[in-house]
mmCIF file of C-alpha atoms in Angstrom:
data_model
loop_
_atom_site.group_PDB
_atom_site.id
_atom_site.type_symbol
_atom_site.label_atom_id
_atom_site.label_comp_id
_atom_site.label_asym_id
_atom_site.label_seq_id
_atom_site.Cartn_x
_atom_site.Cartn_y
_atom_site.Cartn_z
ATOM 1 C CA MET A 1 -0.075 -0.043 -0.101
ATOM 2 C CA GLU A 2 1.621 3.248 -1.126
ATOM 3 C CA ASN A 3 1.165 6.482 0.991
ATOM 4 C CA HIS A 4 0.020 9.031 -1.554
ATOM 5 C CA GLU A 5 -1.077 11.612 0.713
ATOM 6 C CA GLY A 6 2.390 11.558 2.493
ATOM 7 C CA ASP A 7 4.039 11.881 -0.945
ATOM 8 C CA LYS A 8 1.954 15.074 -1.657
ATOM 9 C CA THR A 9 2.641 16.494 1.812
ATOM 10 C CA THR A 10 6.248 15.776 1.465
ATOM 11 C CA GLU A 11 6.301 17.586 -2.418
ATOM 12 C CA MET A 12 4.147 20.385 -0.887
ATOM 13 C CA LEU A 13 6.905 21.205 1.930
ATOM 14 C CA PHE A 14 9.762 20.715 -0.380
ATOM 15 C CA LYS A 15 8.136 23.278 -3.108
ATOM 16 C CA ILE A 16 7.829 25.767 -0.402
ATOM 17 C CA LEU A 17 11.189 25.499 1.133
ATOM 18 C CA ASP A 18 12.858 25.287 -2.306
ATOM 19 C CA ALA A 19 11.254 28.368 -3.570
ATOM 20 C CA GLU A 20 13.953 30.869 -4.267
ATOM 21 C CA THR A 21 12.471 34.212 -2.653
ATOM 22 C CA MET A 22 10.184 34.753 0.270
ATOM 23 C CA LYS A 23 7.608 36.129 -2.059
ATOM 24 C CA GLU A 24 7.296 32.720 -3.840
ATOM 25 C CA LYS A 25 7.282 30.917 -0.426
ATOM 26 C CA LEU A 26 4.274 33.192 0.612
ATOM 27 C CA GLU A 27 2.500 32.567 -2.655
ATOM 28 C CA LEU A 28 2.948 28.592 -2.598
ATOM 29 C CA MET A 29 1.699 28.907 1.420
ATOM 30 C CA ASN A 30 -1.389 30.340 0.072
ATOM 31 C CA VAL A 31 -1.894 28.066 -2.826
ATOM 32 C CA TYR A 32 -1.265 24.754 -0.161
ATOM 33 C CA ARG A 33 -3.271 26.713 2.891
ATOM 34 C CA ASP A 34 -6.076 24.221 2.866
ATOM 35 C CA GLU A 35 -3.695 21.248 2.377
ATOM 36 C CA LEU A 36 -1.015 22.153 4.942
ATOM 37 C CA ASP A 37 -1.487 19.924 8.285
ATOM 38 C CA ALA A 38 -0.010 20.522 11.654
ATOM 39 C CA LYS A 39 3.022 18.644 10.924
ATOM 40 C CA THR A 40 3.925 20.110 7.850
ATOM 41 C CA LEU A 41 3.274 23.689 9.084
ATOM 42 C CA GLY A 42 5.471 22.626 12.054
ATOM 43 C CA ASN A 43 8.296 21.795 9.754
ATOM 44 C CA ILE A 44 8.289 24.839 7.914
ATOM 45 C CA ALA A 45 8.349 26.894 11.234
ATOM 46 C CA ALA A 46 11.282 24.638 12.219
ATOM 47 C CA SER A 47 13.035 25.313 9.227
ATOM 48 C CA TYR A 48 13.001 29.084 9.854
ATOM 49 C CA ASP A 49 13.293 29.026 13.568
ATOM 50 C CA ILE A 50 9.632 30.048 14.288
ATOM 51 C CA VAL A 51 8.483 28.998 17.599
ATOM 52 C CA ALA A 52 5.938 26.576 17.112
ATOM 53 C CA GLY A 53 3.766 27.112 20.584
ATOM 54 C CA TYR A 54 0.314 27.997 18.890
ATOM 55 C CA LYS A 55 -3.233 27.205 19.513
ATOM 56 C CA ASP A 56 -4.090 25.795 16.117
ATOM 57 C CA ASP A 57 -3.094 25.588 12.711
ATOM 58 C CA ASP A 58 -4.372 28.822 11.626
ATOM 59 C CA GLU A 59 -2.511 30.939 13.989
ATOM 60 C CA LEU A 60 0.693 28.942 13.210
ATOM 61 C CA PHE A 61 -0.199 29.750 9.394
ATOM 62 C CA GLU A 62 -0.472 33.345 10.141
ATOM 63 C CA GLN A 63 2.802 33.463 11.948
ATOM 64 C CA ILE A 64 4.784 31.799 9.186
ATOM 65 C CA GLU A 65 3.036 34.139 6.551
ATOM 66 C CA GLN A 66 4.016 37.192 8.777
ATOM 67 C CA TYR A 67 7.531 36.071 8.872
ATOM 68 C CA PHE A 68 7.693 35.352 4.957
ATOM 69 C CA MET A 69 5.920 38.837 4.558
ATOM 70 C CA LEU A 70 8.499 40.491 6.619
ATOM 71 C CA ARG A 71 11.410 38.804 5.049
ATOM 72 C CA SER A 72 10.313 39.399 1.452
ATOM 73 C CA ARG A 73 10.294 43.382 2.420
ATOM 74 C CA TYR A 74 13.974 43.211 2.561
ATOM 75 C CA GLU A 75 14.862 40.872 -0.416
ATOM 76 C CA THR A 76 16.465 42.593 -3.106
ATOM 77 C CA ASP A 77 17.099 41.175 -6.830
ATOM 78 C CA ARG A 78 20.266 43.682 -7.000
ATOM 79 C CA LEU A 79 23.572 42.232 -7.159
ATOM 80 C CA ARG A 80 26.215 42.988 -4.477
#
């Protein structure tokens, strides 16, 4: 028996983590919002050192979303 749901969750996680910019990560988070479970949100939060002590998935999603928005403001396409 294959675990297609786990494969899809892993695929979503890697797409978000591998996106090149914070803006892209944010867009992917919003695309997958209804499909992201507590474990996946926790993994994303841990990847960015976001403390995962929230009451529910929506609160953690919002915290990750705020983090990505803040970081995207400071991203630049300029070469240094």
